[in-house]
Amino acid sequence: MVDVSDNSLAFQQRMRTLRFYRKMSSSTPAVVLYLHDQKELQAEFSGIDSSESKVAVSHLHTDWGIVDKAVVRAGDIANIEYILQQEEGEI
Amino acid sequence: MSLTEEDLRKFHDEHFGNVAIQCWENAFLQSPADLDVSSTYNKNSKLPSIERYPDGTIRTLTDEQISYFRESEVRELKWKREKEQFMQEKEKATKAFEQTSVAASVPESEPHVPMPLQQSLSLDSYQTLYGYSCHDILELEQILDNSFQKFTAVATKYWPPIPIRS
């Protein structure tokens, strides 16, 4: 039988992740995608699916130009760097 | 001229004697089954006599021909066996290759289709994991999926087109 505290901990962690992604989807911050082939792509984060397997981005800077809208596979991404703007009064 | 008894005996021996009767029977009284083409030649023929099998069937093949046909039959059987073996090995290799490439052969989903966790976890699993508040999580996940689908609804493609890690 699963301990109640484990359930609540899992719930909180999952909620934190989902809220973070919801906030990012609405604010569309600039991100840097570090891919497994040692490439870096700059884009704007636009969304992600609930299983975190596909990342929707806009204004993706590629070697061939800027792509308006694209979906990047999470399997290709090694790291995502979110460039967050400081809110007023934030240190 | 008068006939004597001796003349009569001579006539009888010539036409009604044992030899004459046998000739008569051979010439006129033989049944058609006993008559065959070869028999008309056998009297004066210099051809070899017809061979027959123990059951009476006429033998039409020589030993040399029989060995040749047997050799070709054995060769054909061997070739058929080798072909069957080759086809079986080929089928095994094809199946083995298909099994190893099953994962790669599964088609990738479209870019605009979200992959929600609901497909892999049942509601009971959610409740087991997160407790009775799992519905909040389900709701948030649905919101994320909806916004994802809304953004990618129009002409959105994968980048890079071919996955880096398959």
Short mmCIF file of N, CA and C in Angstrom, two decimals, chain B residues 45-147:
data_model
loop_
_atom_site.label_atom_id
_atom_site.label_comp_id
_atom_site.label_asym_id
_atom_site.label_seq_id
_atom_site.Cartn_x
_atom_site.Cartn_y
_atom_site.Cartn_z
N SER B 45 13.56 -63.76 -88.20
CA SER B 45 14.16 -62.50 -87.78
C SER B 45 15.54 -62.73 -87.19
N LYS B 46 16.34 -61.68 -87.38
CA LYS B 46 17.66 -61.70 -86.77
C LYS B 46 17.69 -60.73 -85.58
N LEU B 47 16.55 -60.06 -85.18
CA LEU B 47 16.47 -59.11 -84.07
C LEU B 47 16.50 -59.87 -82.73
N PRO B 48 16.95 -59.18 -81.68
CA PRO B 48 16.97 -59.84 -80.36
C PRO B 48 15.55 -60.08 -79.87
N SER B 49 15.39 -61.01 -79.04
CA SER B 49 14.06 -61.36 -78.56
C SER B 49 13.61 -60.33 -77.53
N ILE B 50 12.28 -60.19 -77.40
CA ILE B 50 11.71 -59.18 -76.49
C ILE B 50 11.89 -59.65 -75.07
N GLU B 51 12.33 -58.67 -74.23
CA GLU B 51 12.46 -59.00 -72.82
C GLU B 51 11.17 -58.68 -72.11
N ARG B 52 10.89 -59.50 -71.16
CA ARG B 52 9.68 -59.27 -70.39
C ARG B 52 10.02 -59.33 -68.91
N TYR B 53 9.22 -58.58 -68.12
CA TYR B 53 9.35 -58.63 -66.66
C TYR B 53 8.65 -59.89 -66.15
N PRO B 54 8.89 -60.23 -64.93
CA PRO B 54 8.28 -61.46 -64.40
C PRO B 54 6.76 -61.48 -64.52
N ASP B 55 6.14 -60.30 -64.48
CA ASP B 55 4.67 -60.30 -64.58
C ASP B 55 4.17 -60.31 -66.02
N GLY B 56 5.09 -60.38 -66.99
CA GLY B 56 4.69 -60.47 -68.38
C GLY B 56 4.76 -59.16 -69.13
N THR B 57 4.96 -58.04 -68.41
CA THR B 57 5.01 -56.74 -69.08
C THR B 57 6.26 -56.66 -69.94
N ILE B 58 6.10 -56.09 -71.11
CA ILE B 58 7.23 -55.95 -72.01
C ILE B 58 8.16 -54.88 -71.48
N ARG B 59 9.42 -55.17 -71.48
CA ARG B 59 10.42 -54.21 -71.01
C ARG B 59 10.86 -53.35 -72.18
N THR B 60 10.73 -52.00 -71.96
CA THR B 60 11.04 -51.08 -73.05
C THR B 60 12.32 -50.28 -72.82
N LEU B 61 12.86 -50.32 -71.58
CA LEU B 61 14.05 -49.53 -71.26
C LEU B 61 15.22 -50.46 -71.01
N THR B 62 16.37 -50.00 -71.44
CA THR B 62 17.57 -50.77 -71.17
C THR B 62 18.13 -50.39 -69.80
N ASP B 63 19.07 -51.16 -69.34
CA ASP B 63 19.68 -50.86 -68.04
C ASP B 63 20.38 -49.50 -68.05
N GLU B 64 20.98 -49.19 -69.17
CA GLU B 64 21.70 -47.91 -69.29
C GLU B 64 20.73 -46.74 -69.17
N GLN B 65 19.60 -46.87 -69.84
CA GLN B 65 18.60 -45.80 -69.78
C GLN B 65 18.05 -45.67 -68.38
N ILE B 66 17.83 -46.80 -67.73
CA ILE B 66 17.29 -46.76 -66.37
C ILE B 66 18.25 -46.05 -65.43
N SER B 67 19.53 -46.34 -65.54
CA SER B 67 20.50 -45.70 -64.65
C SER B 67 20.57 -44.21 -64.94
N TYR B 68 20.46 -43.80 -66.18
CA TYR B 68 20.48 -42.38 -66.54
C TYR B 68 19.28 -41.65 -65.93
N PHE B 69 18.10 -42.27 -66.09
CA PHE B 69 16.90 -41.62 -65.55
C PHE B 69 16.95 -41.55 -64.03
N ARG B 70 17.50 -42.62 -63.44
CA ARG B 70 17.58 -42.63 -61.97
C ARG B 70 18.52 -41.52 -61.48
N GLU B 71 19.63 -41.35 -62.21
CA GLU B 71 20.59 -40.31 -61.86
C GLU B 71 19.95 -38.93 -61.93
N SER B 72 19.21 -38.68 -62.98
CA SER B 72 18.58 -37.36 -63.12
C SER B 72 17.49 -37.17 -62.06
N GLU B 73 16.79 -38.24 -61.70
CA GLU B 73 15.77 -38.14 -60.66
C GLU B 73 16.42 -37.80 -59.31
N VAL B 74 17.53 -38.46 -59.02
CA VAL B 74 18.24 -38.20 -57.75
C VAL B 74 18.74 -36.76 -57.72
N ARG B 75 19.24 -36.28 -58.86
CA ARG B 75 19.74 -34.90 -58.94
C ARG B 75 18.60 -33.91 -58.70
N GLU B 76 17.45 -34.21 -59.27
CA GLU B 76 16.30 -33.30 -59.12
C GLU B 76 15.81 -33.29 -57.68
N LEU B 77 15.79 -34.45 -57.03
CA LEU B 77 15.37 -34.51 -55.61
C LEU B 77 16.34 -33.72 -54.74
N LYS B 78 17.63 -33.87 -55.03
CA LYS B 78 18.64 -33.15 -54.25
C LYS B 78 18.47 -31.64 -54.44
N TRP B 79 18.21 -31.24 -55.66
CA TRP B 79 18.03 -29.81 -55.94
C TRP B 79 16.81 -29.27 -55.23
N LYS B 80 15.73 -30.03 -55.21
CA LYS B 80 14.49 -29.61 -54.52
C LYS B 80 14.75 -29.47 -53.03
N ARG B 81 15.51 -30.43 -52.47
CA ARG B 81 15.80 -30.39 -51.03
C ARG B 81 16.61 -29.14 -50.70
N GLU B 82 17.62 -28.87 -51.55
CA GLU B 82 18.48 -27.69 -51.31
C GLU B 82 17.66 -26.41 -51.42
N LYS B 83 16.76 -26.35 -52.38
CA LYS B 83 15.92 -25.17 -52.55
C LYS B 83 15.02 -24.95 -51.34
N GLU B 84 14.43 -26.04 -50.83
CA GLU B 84 13.58 -25.92 -49.65
C GLU B 84 14.38 -25.40 -48.46
N GLN B 85 15.56 -25.95 -48.31
CA GLN B 85 16.42 -25.53 -47.19
C GLN B 85 16.77 -24.05 -47.32
N PHE B 86 17.09 -23.61 -48.53
CA PHE B 86 17.44 -22.22 -48.78
C PHE B 86 16.27 -21.31 -48.47
N MET B 87 15.06 -21.70 -48.88
CA MET B 87 13.87 -20.87 -48.63
C MET B 87 13.58 -20.78 -47.14
N GLN B 88 13.79 -21.90 -46.41
CA GLN B 88 13.55 -21.88 -44.96
C GLN B 88 14.54 -20.93 -44.28
N GLU B 89 15.80 -21.01 -44.70
CA GLU B 89 16.81 -20.14 -44.09
C GLU B 89 16.52 -18.67 -44.40
N LYS B 90 16.09 -18.44 -45.62
CA LYS B 90 15.77 -17.06 -46.02
C LYS B 90 14.60 -16.52 -45.19
N GLU B 91 13.60 -17.38 -44.97
CA GLU B 91 12.44 -16.95 -44.19
C GLU B 91 12.85 -16.66 -42.75
N LYS B 92 13.71 -17.52 -42.20
CA LYS B 92 14.18 -17.29 -40.82
C LYS B 92 14.93 -15.97 -40.72
N ALA B 93 15.79 -15.71 -41.69
CA ALA B 93 16.58 -14.47 -41.67
C ALA B 93 15.66 -13.26 -41.78
N THR B 94 14.64 -13.36 -42.61
CA THR B 94 13.70 -12.24 -42.78
C THR B 94 12.95 -11.98 -41.50
N LYS B 95 12.51 -13.05 -40.83
CA LYS B 95 11.77 -12.88 -39.57
C LYS B 95 12.67 -12.27 -38.51
N ALA B 96 13.91 -12.74 -38.45
CA ALA B 96 14.84 -12.20 -37.46
C ALA B 96 15.08 -10.72 -37.71
N PHE B 97 15.22 -10.36 -38.97
CA PHE B 97 15.44 -8.95 -39.31
C PHE B 97 14.23 -8.11 -38.96
N GLU B 98 13.04 -8.63 -39.22
CA GLU B 98 11.81 -7.89 -38.91
C GLU B 98 11.69 -7.66 -37.42
N GLN B 99 12.06 -8.67 -36.63
CA GLN B 99 11.94 -8.53 -35.18
C GLN B 99 12.90 -7.46 -34.66
N THR B 100 14.10 -7.42 -35.22
CA THR B 100 15.06 -6.44 -34.73
C THR B 100 14.69 -5.04 -35.16
N SER B 101 13.98 -4.93 -36.25
CA SER B 101 13.66 -3.60 -36.75
C SER B 101 12.22 -3.21 -36.45
N VAL B 102 11.56 -3.90 -35.51
CA VAL B 102 10.17 -3.57 -35.21
C VAL B 102 10.06 -2.17 -34.63
N ALA B 103 10.97 -1.87 -33.70
CA ALA B 103 10.90 -0.56 -33.06
C ALA B 103 11.06 0.56 -34.07
N ALA B 104 11.99 0.38 -35.01
CA ALA B 104 12.24 1.44 -35.97
C ALA B 104 11.12 1.53 -36.99
N SER B 105 10.40 0.44 -37.18
CA SER B 105 9.40 0.46 -38.23
C SER B 105 8.07 1.04 -37.73
N VAL B 106 7.93 1.28 -36.45
CA VAL B 106 6.69 1.88 -35.96
C VAL B 106 6.63 3.33 -36.43
N PRO B 107 5.58 3.72 -37.12
CA PRO B 107 5.54 5.08 -37.67
C PRO B 107 5.48 6.12 -36.56
N GLU B 108 6.17 7.22 -36.81
CA GLU B 108 6.20 8.30 -35.84
C GLU B 108 4.87 9.05 -35.92
N SER B 109 4.43 9.52 -34.76
CA SER B 109 3.16 10.25 -34.73
C SER B 109 3.34 11.61 -35.40
N GLU B 110 2.22 12.19 -35.81
CA GLU B 110 2.27 13.51 -36.44
C GLU B 110 2.73 14.55 -35.43
N PRO B 111 3.35 15.64 -35.90
CA PRO B 111 3.87 16.64 -34.95
C PRO B 111 2.77 17.29 -34.11
N HIS B 112 1.56 17.44 -34.69
CA HIS B 112 0.52 18.17 -33.98
C HIS B 112 -0.26 17.27 -33.01
N VAL B 113 0.08 16.01 -32.94
CA VAL B 113 -0.64 15.09 -32.06
C VAL B 113 0.09 15.00 -30.72
N PRO B 114 -0.52 15.45 -29.65
CA PRO B 114 0.15 15.34 -28.35
C PRO B 114 0.15 13.89 -27.89
N MET B 115 1.07 13.57 -27.06
CA MET B 115 1.18 12.21 -26.53
C MET B 115 0.84 12.26 -25.05
N PRO B 116 -0.45 12.22 -24.72
CA PRO B 116 -0.80 12.37 -23.30
C PRO B 116 -0.46 11.10 -22.51
N LEU B 117 -0.20 11.28 -21.25
CA LEU B 117 0.12 10.14 -20.41
C LEU B 117 -1.10 9.25 -20.20
N GLN B 118 -2.27 9.80 -20.45
CA GLN B 118 -3.48 9.01 -20.26
C GLN B 118 -3.47 7.75 -21.09
N GLN B 119 -2.77 7.79 -22.20
CA GLN B 119 -2.77 6.60 -23.06
C GLN B 119 -2.02 5.46 -22.41
N SER B 120 -1.07 5.79 -21.56
CA SER B 120 -0.27 4.72 -20.99
C SER B 120 -0.72 4.38 -19.55
N LEU B 121 -1.35 5.33 -18.87
CA LEU B 121 -1.75 5.08 -17.50
C LEU B 121 -3.26 5.12 -17.39
N SER B 122 -3.79 4.23 -16.63
CA SER B 122 -5.23 4.24 -16.42
C SER B 122 -5.54 5.16 -15.24
N LEU B 123 -6.85 5.45 -15.08
CA LEU B 123 -7.26 6.34 -13.99
C LEU B 123 -6.87 5.75 -12.65
N ASP B 124 -6.97 4.44 -12.55
CA ASP B 124 -6.60 3.79 -11.29
C ASP B 124 -5.13 4.02 -10.98
N SER B 125 -4.31 3.98 -12.03
CA SER B 125 -2.87 4.22 -11.83
C SER B 125 -2.63 5.64 -11.34
N TYR B 126 -3.37 6.58 -11.91
CA TYR B 126 -3.25 7.98 -11.47
C TYR B 126 -3.60 8.10 -10.00
N GLN B 127 -4.68 7.43 -9.62
CA GLN B 127 -5.10 7.53 -8.23
C GLN B 127 -4.09 6.87 -7.31
N THR B 128 -3.51 5.80 -7.79
CA THR B 128 -2.48 5.12 -6.99
C THR B 128 -1.26 6.02 -6.81
N LEU B 129 -0.91 6.72 -7.91
CA LEU B 129 0.29 7.56 -7.86
C LEU B 129 0.08 8.82 -7.05
N TYR B 130 -1.04 9.50 -7.35
CA TYR B 130 -1.21 10.86 -6.82
C TYR B 130 -2.31 10.98 -5.77
N GLY B 131 -2.98 9.90 -5.52
CA GLY B 131 -4.06 9.99 -4.52
C GLY B 131 -5.34 10.52 -5.14
N TYR B 132 -6.21 11.02 -4.29
CA TYR B 132 -7.52 11.46 -4.75
C TYR B 132 -7.48 12.82 -5.45
N SER B 133 -6.33 13.51 -5.41
CA SER B 133 -6.20 14.79 -6.10
C SER B 133 -5.73 14.62 -7.54
N CYS B 134 -5.76 13.41 -8.02
CA CYS B 134 -5.24 13.13 -9.36
C CYS B 134 -6.01 13.88 -10.44
N HIS B 135 -7.27 14.23 -10.12
CA HIS B 135 -8.08 14.92 -11.13
C HIS B 135 -7.52 16.30 -11.46
N ASP B 136 -6.89 16.95 -10.48
CA ASP B 136 -6.26 18.25 -10.76
C ASP B 136 -5.14 18.08 -11.77
N ILE B 137 -4.41 17.00 -11.59
CA ILE B 137 -3.30 16.73 -12.51
C ILE B 137 -3.84 16.43 -13.90
N LEU B 138 -4.88 15.63 -13.95
CA LEU B 138 -5.47 15.30 -15.24
C LEU B 138 -5.97 16.54 -15.95
N GLU B 139 -6.53 17.44 -15.17
CA GLU B 139 -7.07 18.67 -15.76
C GLU B 139 -5.94 19.53 -16.34
N LEU B 140 -4.87 19.68 -15.57
CA LEU B 140 -3.75 20.48 -16.05
C LEU B 140 -3.10 19.85 -17.28
N GLU B 141 -2.99 18.55 -17.28
CA GLU B 141 -2.42 17.86 -18.43
C GLU B 141 -3.28 18.09 -19.67
N GLN B 142 -4.58 18.06 -19.48
CA GLN B 142 -5.49 18.29 -20.59
C GLN B 142 -5.34 19.71 -21.13
N ILE B 143 -5.15 20.67 -20.22
CA ILE B 143 -4.96 22.06 -20.64
C ILE B 143 -3.68 22.19 -21.48
N LEU B 144 -2.62 21.56 -21.00
CA LEU B 144 -1.36 21.59 -21.74
C LEU B 144 -1.52 20.99 -23.13
N ASP B 145 -2.20 19.85 -23.19
CA ASP B 145 -2.38 19.17 -24.47
C ASP B 145 -3.23 20.02 -25.41
N ASN B 146 -4.25 20.64 -24.89
CA ASN B 146 -5.12 21.47 -25.73
C ASN B 146 -4.36 22.66 -26.30
N SER B 147 -3.56 23.30 -25.45
CA SER B 147 -2.82 24.46 -25.95
C SER B 147 -1.76 24.02 -26.95
#
